[in-house]
Short mmCIF file of C-alpha atoms and ligand atoms in Angstrom, two decimals:
data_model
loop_
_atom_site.label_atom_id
_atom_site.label_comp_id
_atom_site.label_asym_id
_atom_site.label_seq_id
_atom_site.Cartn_x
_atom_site.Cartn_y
_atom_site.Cartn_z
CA UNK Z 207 23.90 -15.42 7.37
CA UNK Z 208 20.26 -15.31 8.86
CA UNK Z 209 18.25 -13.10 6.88
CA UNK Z 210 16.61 -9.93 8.95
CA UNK Z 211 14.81 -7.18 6.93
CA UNK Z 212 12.59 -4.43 8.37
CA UNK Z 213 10.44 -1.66 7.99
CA UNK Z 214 10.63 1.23 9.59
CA UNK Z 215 8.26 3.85 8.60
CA UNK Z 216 7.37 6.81 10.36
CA UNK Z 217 4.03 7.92 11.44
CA UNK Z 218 4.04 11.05 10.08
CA UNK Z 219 0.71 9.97 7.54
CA UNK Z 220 -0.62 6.60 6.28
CA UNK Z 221 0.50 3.56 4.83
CA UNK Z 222 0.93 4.79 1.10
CA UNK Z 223 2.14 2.82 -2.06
CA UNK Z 224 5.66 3.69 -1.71
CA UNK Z 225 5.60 2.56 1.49
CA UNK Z 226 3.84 -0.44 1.20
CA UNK Z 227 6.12 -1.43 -1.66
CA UNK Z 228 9.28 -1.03 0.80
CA UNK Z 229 7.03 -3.43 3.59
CA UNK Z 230 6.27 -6.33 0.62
CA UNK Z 231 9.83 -6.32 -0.87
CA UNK Z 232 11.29 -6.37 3.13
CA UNK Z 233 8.36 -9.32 4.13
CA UNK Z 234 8.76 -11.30 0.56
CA UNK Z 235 13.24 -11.49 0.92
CA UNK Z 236 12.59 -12.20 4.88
CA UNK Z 237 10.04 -14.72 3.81
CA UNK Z 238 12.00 -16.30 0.95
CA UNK Z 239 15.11 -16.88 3.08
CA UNK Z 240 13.25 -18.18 5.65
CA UNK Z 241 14.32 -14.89 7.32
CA UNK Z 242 12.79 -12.49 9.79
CA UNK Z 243 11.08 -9.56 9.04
CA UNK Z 244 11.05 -6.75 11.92
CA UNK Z 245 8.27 -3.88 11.88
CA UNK Z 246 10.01 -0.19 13.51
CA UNK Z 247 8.18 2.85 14.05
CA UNK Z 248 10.41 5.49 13.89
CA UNK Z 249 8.50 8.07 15.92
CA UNK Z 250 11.14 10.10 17.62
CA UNK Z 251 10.11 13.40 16.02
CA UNK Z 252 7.13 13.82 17.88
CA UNK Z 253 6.59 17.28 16.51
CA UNK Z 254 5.15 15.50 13.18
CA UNK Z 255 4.24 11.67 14.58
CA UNK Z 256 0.92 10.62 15.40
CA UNK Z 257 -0.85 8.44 17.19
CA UNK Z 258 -3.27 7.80 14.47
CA UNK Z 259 -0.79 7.88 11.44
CA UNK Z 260 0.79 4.84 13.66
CA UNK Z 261 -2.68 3.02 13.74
CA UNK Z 262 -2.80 3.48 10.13
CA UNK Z 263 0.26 2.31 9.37
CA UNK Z 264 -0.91 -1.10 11.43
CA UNK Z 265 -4.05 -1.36 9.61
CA UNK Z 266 -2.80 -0.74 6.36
CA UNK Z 267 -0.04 -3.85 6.91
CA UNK Z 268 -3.11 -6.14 8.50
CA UNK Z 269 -5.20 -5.15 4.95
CA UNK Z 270 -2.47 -6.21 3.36
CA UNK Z 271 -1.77 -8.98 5.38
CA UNK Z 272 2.14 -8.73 6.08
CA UNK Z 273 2.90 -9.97 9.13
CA UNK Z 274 5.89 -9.51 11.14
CA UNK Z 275 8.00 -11.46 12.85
CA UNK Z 276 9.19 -8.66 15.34
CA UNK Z 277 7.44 -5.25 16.69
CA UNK Z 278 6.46 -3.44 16.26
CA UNK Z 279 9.20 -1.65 17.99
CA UNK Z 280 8.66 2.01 19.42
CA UNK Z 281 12.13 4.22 18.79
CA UNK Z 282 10.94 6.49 21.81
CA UNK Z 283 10.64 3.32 23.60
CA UNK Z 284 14.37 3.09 23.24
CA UNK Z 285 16.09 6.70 24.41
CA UNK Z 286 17.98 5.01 27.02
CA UNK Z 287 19.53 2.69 24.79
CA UNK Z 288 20.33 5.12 22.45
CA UNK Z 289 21.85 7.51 25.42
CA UNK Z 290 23.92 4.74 26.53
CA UNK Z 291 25.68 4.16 22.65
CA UNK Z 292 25.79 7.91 22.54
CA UNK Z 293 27.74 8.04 25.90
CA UNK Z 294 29.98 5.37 24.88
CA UNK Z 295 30.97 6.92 21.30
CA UNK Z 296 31.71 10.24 23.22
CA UNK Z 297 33.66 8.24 25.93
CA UNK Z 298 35.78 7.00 22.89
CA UNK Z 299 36.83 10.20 21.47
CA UNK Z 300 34.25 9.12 18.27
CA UNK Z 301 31.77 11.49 18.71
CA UNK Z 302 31.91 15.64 20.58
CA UNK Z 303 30.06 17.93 22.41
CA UNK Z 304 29.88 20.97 19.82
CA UNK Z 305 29.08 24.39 21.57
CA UNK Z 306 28.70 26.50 18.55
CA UNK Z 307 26.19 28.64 19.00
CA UNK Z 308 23.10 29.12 16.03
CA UNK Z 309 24.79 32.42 14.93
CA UNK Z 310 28.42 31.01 14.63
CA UNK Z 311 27.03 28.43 12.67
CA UNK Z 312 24.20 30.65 10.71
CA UNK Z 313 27.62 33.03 9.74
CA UNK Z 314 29.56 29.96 8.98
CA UNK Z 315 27.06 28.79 6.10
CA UNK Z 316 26.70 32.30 4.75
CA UNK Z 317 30.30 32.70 3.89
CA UNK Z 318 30.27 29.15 2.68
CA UNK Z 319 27.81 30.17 0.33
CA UNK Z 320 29.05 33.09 -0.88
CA UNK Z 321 32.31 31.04 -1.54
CA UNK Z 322 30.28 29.26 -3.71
CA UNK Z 323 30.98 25.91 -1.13
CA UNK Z 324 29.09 22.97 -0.05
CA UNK Z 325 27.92 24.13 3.73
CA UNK Z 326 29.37 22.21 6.30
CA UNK Z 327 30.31 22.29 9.88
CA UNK Z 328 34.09 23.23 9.81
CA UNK Z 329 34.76 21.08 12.95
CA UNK Z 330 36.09 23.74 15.51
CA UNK Z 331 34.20 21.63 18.41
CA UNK Z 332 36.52 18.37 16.87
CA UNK Z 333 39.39 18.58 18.85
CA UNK Z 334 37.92 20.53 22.17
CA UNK Z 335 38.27 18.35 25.30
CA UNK Z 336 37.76 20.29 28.42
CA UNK Z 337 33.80 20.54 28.93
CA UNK Z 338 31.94 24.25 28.78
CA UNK Z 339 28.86 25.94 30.28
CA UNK Z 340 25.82 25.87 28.37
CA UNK Z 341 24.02 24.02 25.71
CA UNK Z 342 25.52 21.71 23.04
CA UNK Z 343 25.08 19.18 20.44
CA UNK Z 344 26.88 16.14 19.76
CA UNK Z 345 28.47 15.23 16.68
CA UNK Z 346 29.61 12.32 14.95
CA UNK Z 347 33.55 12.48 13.92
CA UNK Z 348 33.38 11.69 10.46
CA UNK Z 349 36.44 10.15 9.03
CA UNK Z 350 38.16 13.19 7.43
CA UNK Z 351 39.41 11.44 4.52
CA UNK Z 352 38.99 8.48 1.94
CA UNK Z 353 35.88 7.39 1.24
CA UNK Z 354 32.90 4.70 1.73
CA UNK Z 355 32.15 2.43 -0.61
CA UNK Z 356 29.52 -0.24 -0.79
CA UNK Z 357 27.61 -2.29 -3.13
CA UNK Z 358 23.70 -1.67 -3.50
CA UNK Z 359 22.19 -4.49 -4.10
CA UNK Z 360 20.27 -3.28 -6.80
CA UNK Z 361 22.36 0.08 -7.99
CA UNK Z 362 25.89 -1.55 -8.08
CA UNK Z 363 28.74 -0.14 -6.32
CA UNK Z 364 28.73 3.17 -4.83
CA UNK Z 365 31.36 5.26 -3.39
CA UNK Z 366 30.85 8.72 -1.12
CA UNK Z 367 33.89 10.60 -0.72
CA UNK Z 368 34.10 11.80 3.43
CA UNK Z 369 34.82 15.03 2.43
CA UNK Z 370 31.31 15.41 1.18
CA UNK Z 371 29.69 14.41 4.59
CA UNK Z 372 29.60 16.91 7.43
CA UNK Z 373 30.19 15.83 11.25
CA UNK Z 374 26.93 14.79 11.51
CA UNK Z 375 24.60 15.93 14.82
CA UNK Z 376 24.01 12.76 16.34
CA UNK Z 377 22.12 14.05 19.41
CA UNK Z 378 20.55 17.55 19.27
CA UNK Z 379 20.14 19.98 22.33
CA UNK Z 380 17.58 19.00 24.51
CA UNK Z 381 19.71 15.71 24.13
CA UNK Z 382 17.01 13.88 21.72
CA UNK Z 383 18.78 11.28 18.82
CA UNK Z 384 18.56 12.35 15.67
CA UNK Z 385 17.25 10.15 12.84
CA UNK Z 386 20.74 8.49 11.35
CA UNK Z 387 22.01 7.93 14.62
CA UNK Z 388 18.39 5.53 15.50
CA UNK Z 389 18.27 4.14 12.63
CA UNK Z 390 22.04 3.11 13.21
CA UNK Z 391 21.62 1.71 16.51
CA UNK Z 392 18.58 -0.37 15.79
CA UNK Z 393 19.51 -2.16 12.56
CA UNK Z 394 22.39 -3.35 14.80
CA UNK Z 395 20.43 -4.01 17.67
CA UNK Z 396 18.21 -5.74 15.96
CA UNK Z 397 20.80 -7.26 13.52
CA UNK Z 398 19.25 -6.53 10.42
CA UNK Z 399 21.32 -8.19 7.71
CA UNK Z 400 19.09 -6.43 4.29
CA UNK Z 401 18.01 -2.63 4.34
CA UNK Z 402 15.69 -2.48 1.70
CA UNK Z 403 14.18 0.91 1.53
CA UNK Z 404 13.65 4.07 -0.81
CA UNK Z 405 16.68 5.71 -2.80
CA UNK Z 406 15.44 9.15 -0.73
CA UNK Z 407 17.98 7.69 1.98
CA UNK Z 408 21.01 7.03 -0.47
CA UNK Z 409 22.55 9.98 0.60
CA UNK Z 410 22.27 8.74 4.60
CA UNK Z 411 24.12 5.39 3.56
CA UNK Z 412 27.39 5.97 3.61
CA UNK Z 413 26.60 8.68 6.95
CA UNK Z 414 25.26 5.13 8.40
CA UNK Z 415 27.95 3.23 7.66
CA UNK Z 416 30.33 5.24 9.26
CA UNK Z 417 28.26 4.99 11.91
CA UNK Z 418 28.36 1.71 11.96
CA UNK Z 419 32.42 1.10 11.72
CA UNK Z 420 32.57 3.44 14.57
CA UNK Z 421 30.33 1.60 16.91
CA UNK Z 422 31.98 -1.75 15.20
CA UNK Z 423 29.22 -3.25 13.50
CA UNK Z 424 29.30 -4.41 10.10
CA UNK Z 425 27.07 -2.64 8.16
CA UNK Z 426 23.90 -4.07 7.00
CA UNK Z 427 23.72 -4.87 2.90
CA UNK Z 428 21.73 -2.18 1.31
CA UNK Z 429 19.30 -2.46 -1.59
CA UNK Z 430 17.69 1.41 -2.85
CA UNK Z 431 14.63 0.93 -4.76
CA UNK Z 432 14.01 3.25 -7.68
CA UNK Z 433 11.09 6.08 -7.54
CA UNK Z 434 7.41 5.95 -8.45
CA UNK Z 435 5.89 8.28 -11.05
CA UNK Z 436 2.90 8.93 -11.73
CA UNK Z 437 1.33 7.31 -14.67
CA UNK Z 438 2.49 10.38 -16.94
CA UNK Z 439 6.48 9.33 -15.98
CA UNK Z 440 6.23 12.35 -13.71
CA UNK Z 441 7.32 13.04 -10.49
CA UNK Z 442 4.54 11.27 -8.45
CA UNK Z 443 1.74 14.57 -7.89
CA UNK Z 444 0.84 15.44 -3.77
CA UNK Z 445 -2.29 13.23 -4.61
CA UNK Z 446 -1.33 10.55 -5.83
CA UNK Z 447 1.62 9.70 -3.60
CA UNK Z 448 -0.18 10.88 -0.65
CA UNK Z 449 -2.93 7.83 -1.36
CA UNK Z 450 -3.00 5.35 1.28
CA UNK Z 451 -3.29 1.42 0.81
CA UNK Z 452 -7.20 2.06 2.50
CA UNK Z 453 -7.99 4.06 0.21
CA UNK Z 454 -7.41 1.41 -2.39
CA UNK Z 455 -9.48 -1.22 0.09
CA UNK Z 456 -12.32 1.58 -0.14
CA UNK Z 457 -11.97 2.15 -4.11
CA UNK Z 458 -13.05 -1.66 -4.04
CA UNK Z 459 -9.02 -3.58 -4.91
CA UNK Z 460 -8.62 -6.57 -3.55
CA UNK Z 461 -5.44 -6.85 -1.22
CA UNK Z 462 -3.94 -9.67 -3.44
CA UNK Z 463 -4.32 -7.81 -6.85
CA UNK Z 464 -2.62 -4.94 -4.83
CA UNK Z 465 0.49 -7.11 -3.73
CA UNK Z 466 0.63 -8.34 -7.13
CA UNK Z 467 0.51 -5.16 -8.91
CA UNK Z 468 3.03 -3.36 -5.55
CA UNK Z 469 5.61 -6.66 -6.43
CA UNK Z 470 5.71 -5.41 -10.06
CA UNK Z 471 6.16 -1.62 -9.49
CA UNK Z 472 9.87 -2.20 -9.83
CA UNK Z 473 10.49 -5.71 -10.27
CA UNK Z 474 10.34 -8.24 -12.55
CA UNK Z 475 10.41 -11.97 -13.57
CA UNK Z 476 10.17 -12.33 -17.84
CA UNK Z 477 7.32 -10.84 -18.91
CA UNK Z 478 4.95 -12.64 -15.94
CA UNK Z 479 2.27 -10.23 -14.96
CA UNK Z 480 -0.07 -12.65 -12.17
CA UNK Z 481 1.98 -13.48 -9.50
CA UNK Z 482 0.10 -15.76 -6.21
CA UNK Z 483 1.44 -14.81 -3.32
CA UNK Z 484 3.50 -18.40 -2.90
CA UNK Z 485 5.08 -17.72 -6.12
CA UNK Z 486 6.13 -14.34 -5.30
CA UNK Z 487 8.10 -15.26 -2.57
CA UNK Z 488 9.83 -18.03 -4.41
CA UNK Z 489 11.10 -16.04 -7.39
CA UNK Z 490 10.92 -12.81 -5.62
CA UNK Z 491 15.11 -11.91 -6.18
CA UNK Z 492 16.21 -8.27 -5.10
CA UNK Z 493 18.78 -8.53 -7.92
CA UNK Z 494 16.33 -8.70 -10.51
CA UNK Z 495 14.51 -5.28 -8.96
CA UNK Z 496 14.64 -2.67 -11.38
CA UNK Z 497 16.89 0.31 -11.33
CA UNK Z 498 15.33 2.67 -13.73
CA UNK Z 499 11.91 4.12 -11.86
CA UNK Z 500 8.52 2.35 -11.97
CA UNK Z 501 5.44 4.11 -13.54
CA UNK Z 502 1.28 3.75 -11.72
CA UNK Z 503 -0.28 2.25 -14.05
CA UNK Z 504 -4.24 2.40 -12.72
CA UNK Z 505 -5.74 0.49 -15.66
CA UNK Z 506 -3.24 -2.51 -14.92
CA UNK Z 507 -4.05 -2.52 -11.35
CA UNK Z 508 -7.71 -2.83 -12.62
CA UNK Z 509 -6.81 -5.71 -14.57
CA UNK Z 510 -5.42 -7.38 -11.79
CA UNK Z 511 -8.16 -6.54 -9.93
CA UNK Z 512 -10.78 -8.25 -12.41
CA UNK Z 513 -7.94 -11.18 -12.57
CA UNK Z 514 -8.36 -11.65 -8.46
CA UNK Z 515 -12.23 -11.19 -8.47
CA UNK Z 516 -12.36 -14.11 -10.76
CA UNK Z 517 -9.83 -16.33 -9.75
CA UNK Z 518 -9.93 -15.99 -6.02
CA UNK Z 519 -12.03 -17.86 -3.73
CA UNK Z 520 -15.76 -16.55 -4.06
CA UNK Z 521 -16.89 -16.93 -0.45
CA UNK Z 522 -13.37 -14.67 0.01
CA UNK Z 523 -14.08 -12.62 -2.62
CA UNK Z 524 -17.85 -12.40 -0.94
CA UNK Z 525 -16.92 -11.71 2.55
CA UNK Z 526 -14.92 -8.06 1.50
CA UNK Z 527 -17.88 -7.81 -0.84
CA UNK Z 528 -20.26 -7.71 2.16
CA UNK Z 529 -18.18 -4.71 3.52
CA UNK Z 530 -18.68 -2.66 0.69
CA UNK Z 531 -22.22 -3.35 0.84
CA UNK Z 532 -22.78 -2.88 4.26
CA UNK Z 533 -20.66 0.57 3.44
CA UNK Z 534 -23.51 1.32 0.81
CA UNK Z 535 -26.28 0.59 3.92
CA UNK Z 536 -27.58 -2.39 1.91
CA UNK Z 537 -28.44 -5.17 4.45
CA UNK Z 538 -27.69 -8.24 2.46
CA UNK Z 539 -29.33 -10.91 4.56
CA UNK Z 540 -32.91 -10.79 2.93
CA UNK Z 541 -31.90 -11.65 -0.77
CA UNK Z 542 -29.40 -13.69 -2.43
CA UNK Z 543 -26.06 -15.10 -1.10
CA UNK Z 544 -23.15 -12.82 -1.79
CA UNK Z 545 -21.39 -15.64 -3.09
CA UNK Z 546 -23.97 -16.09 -5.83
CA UNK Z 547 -23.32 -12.37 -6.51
CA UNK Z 548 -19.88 -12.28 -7.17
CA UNK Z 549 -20.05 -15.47 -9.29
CA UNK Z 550 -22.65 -13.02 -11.44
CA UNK Z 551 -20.70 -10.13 -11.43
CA UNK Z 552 -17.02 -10.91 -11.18
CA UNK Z 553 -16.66 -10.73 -15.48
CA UNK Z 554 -18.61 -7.39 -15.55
CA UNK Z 555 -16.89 -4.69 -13.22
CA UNK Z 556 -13.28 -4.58 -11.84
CA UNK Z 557 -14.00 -3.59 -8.63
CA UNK Z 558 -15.71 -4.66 -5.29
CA UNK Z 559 -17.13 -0.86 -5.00
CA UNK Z 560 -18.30 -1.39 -8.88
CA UNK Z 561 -19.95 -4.62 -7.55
CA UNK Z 562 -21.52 -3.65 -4.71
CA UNK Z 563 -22.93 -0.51 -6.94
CA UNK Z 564 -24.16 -2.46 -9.57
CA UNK Z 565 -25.87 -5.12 -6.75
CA UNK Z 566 -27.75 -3.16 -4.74
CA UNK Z 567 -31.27 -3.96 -6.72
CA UNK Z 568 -30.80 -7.73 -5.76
CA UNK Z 569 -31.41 -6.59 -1.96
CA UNK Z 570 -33.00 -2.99 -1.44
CA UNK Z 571 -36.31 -1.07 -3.61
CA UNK Z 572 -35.75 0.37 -7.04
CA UNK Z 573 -36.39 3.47 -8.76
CA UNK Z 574 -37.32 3.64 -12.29
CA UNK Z 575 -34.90 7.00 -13.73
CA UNK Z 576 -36.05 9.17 -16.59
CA UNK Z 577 -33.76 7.01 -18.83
CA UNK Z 578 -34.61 4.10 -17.65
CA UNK Z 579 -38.70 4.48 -18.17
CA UNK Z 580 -37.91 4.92 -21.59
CA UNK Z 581 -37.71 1.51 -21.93
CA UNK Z 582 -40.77 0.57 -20.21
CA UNK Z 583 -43.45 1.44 -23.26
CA UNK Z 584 -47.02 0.76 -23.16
CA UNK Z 585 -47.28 -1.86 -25.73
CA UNK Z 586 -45.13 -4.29 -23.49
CA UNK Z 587 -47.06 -3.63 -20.86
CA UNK Z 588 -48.98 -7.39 -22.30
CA UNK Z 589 -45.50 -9.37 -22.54
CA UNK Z 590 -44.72 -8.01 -19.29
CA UNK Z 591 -47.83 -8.89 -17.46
CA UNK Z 592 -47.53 -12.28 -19.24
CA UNK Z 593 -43.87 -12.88 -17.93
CA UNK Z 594 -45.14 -11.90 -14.36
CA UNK Z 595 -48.52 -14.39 -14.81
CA UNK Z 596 -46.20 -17.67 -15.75
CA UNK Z 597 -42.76 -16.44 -13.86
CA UNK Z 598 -45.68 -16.08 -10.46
CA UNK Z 599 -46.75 -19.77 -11.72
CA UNK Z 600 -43.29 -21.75 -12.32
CA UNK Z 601 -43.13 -24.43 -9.76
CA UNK Z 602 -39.23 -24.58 -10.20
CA UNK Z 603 -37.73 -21.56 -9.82
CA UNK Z 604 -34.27 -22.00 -12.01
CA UNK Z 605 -32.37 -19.75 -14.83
CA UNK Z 606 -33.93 -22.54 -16.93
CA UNK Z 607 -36.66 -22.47 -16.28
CA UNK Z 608 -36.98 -18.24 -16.18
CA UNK Z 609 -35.02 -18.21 -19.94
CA UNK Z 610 -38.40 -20.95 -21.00
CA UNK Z 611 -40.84 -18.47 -19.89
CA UNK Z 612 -39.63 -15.70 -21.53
CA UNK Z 613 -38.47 -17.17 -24.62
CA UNK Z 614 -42.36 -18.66 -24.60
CA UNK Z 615 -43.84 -15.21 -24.13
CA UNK Z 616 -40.96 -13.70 -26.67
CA UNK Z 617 -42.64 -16.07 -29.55
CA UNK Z 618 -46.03 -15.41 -28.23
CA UNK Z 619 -46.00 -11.83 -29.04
CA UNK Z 620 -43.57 -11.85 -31.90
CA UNK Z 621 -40.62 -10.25 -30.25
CA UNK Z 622 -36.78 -10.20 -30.44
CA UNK Z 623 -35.46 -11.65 -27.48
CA UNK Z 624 -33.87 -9.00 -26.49
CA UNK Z 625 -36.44 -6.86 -27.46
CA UNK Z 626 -38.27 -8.05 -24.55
CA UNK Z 627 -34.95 -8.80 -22.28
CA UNK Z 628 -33.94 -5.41 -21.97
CA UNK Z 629 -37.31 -3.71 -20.66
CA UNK Z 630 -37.48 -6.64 -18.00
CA UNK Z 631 -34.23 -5.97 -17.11
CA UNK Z 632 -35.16 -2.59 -15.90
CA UNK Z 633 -38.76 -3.12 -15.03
CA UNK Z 634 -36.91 -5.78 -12.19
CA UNK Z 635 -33.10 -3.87 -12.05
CA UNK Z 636 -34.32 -0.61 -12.43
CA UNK Z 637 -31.11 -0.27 -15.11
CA UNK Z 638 -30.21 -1.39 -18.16
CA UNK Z 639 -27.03 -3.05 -17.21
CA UNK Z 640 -27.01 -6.64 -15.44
CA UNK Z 641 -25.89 -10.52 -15.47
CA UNK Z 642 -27.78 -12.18 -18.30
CA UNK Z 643 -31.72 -11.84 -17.62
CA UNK Z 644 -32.57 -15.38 -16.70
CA UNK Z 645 -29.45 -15.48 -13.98
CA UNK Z 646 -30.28 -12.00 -13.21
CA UNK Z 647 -33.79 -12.64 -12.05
CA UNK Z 648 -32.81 -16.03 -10.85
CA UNK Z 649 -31.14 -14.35 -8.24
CA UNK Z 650 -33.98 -11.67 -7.65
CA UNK Z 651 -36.21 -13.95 -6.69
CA UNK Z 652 -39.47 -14.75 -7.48
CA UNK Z 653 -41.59 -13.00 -5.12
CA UNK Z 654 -39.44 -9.81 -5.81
CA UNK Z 655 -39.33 -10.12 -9.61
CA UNK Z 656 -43.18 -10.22 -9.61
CA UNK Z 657 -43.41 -7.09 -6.68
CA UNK Z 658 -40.83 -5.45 -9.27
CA UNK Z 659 -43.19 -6.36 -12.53
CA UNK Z 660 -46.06 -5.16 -10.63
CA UNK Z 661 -44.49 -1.86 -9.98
CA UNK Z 662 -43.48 -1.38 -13.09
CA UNK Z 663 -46.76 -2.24 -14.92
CA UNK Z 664 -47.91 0.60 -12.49
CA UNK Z 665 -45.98 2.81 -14.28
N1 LIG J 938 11.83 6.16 8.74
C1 LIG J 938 12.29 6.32 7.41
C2 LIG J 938 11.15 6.73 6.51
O1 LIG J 938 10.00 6.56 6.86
C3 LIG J 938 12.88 5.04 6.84
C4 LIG J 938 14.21 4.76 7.40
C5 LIG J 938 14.90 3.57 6.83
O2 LIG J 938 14.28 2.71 6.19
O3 LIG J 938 16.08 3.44 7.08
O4 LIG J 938 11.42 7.25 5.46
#
């Protein structure tokens, strides 16, 4: 069997984790089997899709670099093709025209209720055949009896009595598709062999199937992924499952570490934390996908972060660097190379925003805080002047060099190292936290550092 998997969000919002964990697991099992992966926007409630949440939902998949194979498809592109499966289903007696009108079906559920039942259309439309004036819905005849079974690939088997599902509106008044009905025709349309999506639709499954058998399709195979909570084991807050993949890209996360940590919110191989993105789709396996929920866990995604800073290509890591600096206004092309930078930085912060924060003084003027004058006494005013005199003089400008110089001037006035590393540290960062002093200043440059000394001696 030729492997098809899709996503099919819809643009009702951005790209967020959940989401983007459904779009990896689809892209990694199409990619594995040397599959195809489809991308569907399911936009056919236009009261609550948007134009932009569409655009975001592209953007967030380019960040993230999942490509697909197909789409992305537009379901209101398709409302012919799903007319004409609607027309036939009606044609074969498998679907009705259902005239009830809002009150009937308003009183209907109230009695229900009050008989302590499960509401549910009582199928008085099921058996009319002559047509009738005036506005209607069509329905899906859902088998009456027995029940549909079918194995999730990561919950096991599952069985849905019919009894419990209703003769589903398949087309509403103004003759629109609803969502099961799409969602039926285009994973057989578009042959899609693996449905890997969120356990919210477990309860359309077995509505789809049906579906499905009626139109005579064989159902898809379905794998449900478990929730996301919130770090707390909670039901994931408004916030926090309302984040979008860009805001992670603006927070500083590197797409990679993201993937990784996404492929782990719910699966696992052993006790393997780093996964490269090859190696993901080689042992990626959706029977090894977790069924109990998965838990954020912020400080791991950090990690991860750190992990990909490091490890990762610097002129890569470098070039989304540069975005975050150009976010901060910092024009990086009088000063040293980014590359340089992230080689300095990557063990000290875990995030590109950290970075670019903490790497502004290499490019743009200083200030000198309350708490950072402190450091800046009068009686190193000397040392300080002296470091400026022979740093101005060195003929080779290298971290070697720089750590001889101030080591020289250390011993000269009888001072700790770092008793002497720390105030040039701010007198030239205008902070107390940086790369070690001779890199740091390396990277400066010498016609800055000795600007910087001067300004500080001012002081
Ligand atoms: N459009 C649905 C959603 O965004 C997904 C439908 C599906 O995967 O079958 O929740």
């Amino acid at each position: 069997m030729s492997v098809v998997t899709r996503f099919a969000p819809s643009p009702t919002g951005h790209l967020h984790i959940g989401g983007a964990r459904v779009a990896l697991y689809c892209w990694l099992y199409a990619r594995k089997m040397n599959g195809k992966f489809i991308l569907r926007i399911e936009d056919t409630d236009t009261e609550r899709s948007t134009q932009e949440s569409v655009q975001a939902i592209l953007d967030g998949m380019h960040w993230l670099n999942l490509g697909y194979d197909e789409g992305p498809y537009y379901q209101t592109k398709r409302f012919d093709r799903y007319r004409e499966v609607l027309d036939q289903l009606v044609k074969e007696g498998k679907a009705y025209r259902c005239y009830c009108s809002k009150e009937r079906l308003e009183a209907l559920r109230a009695k229900q209720m009050e008989k302590k039942e499960k509401p549910r259309y009582d199928g008085l439309c099921r058996e009319r055949h002559e047509s009738q004036p005036g506005p209607f819905v069509v329905r899906f005849k859902n088998p009456p009896d027995g029940a549909v079974a079918f194995e999730d690939l990561v919950r096991g088997q599952l069985s849905f009595n019919n009894t419990e599902l209703d003769d589903l509106i398949i087309a509403r008044s103004d003759g629109t598709p609803t969502y099961n009905f799409t969602v039926v025709v285009d994973d057989w349309d578009m042959k899609v062999s693996h449905v890997i999506r969120g356990d919210d639709h477990i309860n359309n499954t077995p509505r789809q199937i049906n579906i499905l058998r009626a139109l005579g399709a064989t159902p898809p195979l379905y794998a449900h992924l478990p929730m996301i909570l919130g770090p707390d084991g909670k039901r994931l807050s408004k916030r926090e499952g309302a984040s979008s993949v860009m805001d992670y890209r603006d927070e500083g996360i590197l797409p990679e570490a993201l993937l990784n940590y996404l492929v782990r919110l719910g699966w696992s191989h052993g006790d393997q934390e780093i996964f490269a993105l090859r190696e993901m789709i080689m042992l990626f396996e959706i029977k090894e996908i977790n069924k109990a929920p998965a838990a954020l866990n912020p400080e791991k995604l950090l990690w991860l972060n750190q992990h990909y800073m490091k490890t990762q290509d610097p002129e890569e890591v470098a070039r989304r660097l540069y975005w975050h600096m150009e976010k901060l206004g910092i024009d990086t092309e009088k000063g040293p190379a980014l590359v340089d930078i992230v080689k300095a930085q990557c063990e000290r912060v875990k995030t590109l925003k950290e970075m670019a924060e903490k790497s502004c003084f290499f490019y743009g003027d200083i200030d000198y805080d309350a708490k950072a004058r402190e450091h800046l006494t009068p009686e190193l005013a000397q040392p300080l002047a002296a470091v400026r005199d022979q740093l101005s003089q060195l003929a080779e400008w290298s971290p070697e060099g720089i750590h001889q110089v101030i080591t020289g001037v250390a011993e000269q006035h009888q001072l700790k190292l770092g008793k002497l590393a720390q105030p040039l540290r701010v007198a030239v960062t205008g902070g107390t936290v940086s790369p070690p002093i001779d890199q740091t200043l390396y990277l400066v440059g010498q016609e800055r550092v000795a600007n910087r000394l001067n300004q500080a001696l001012s002081l």
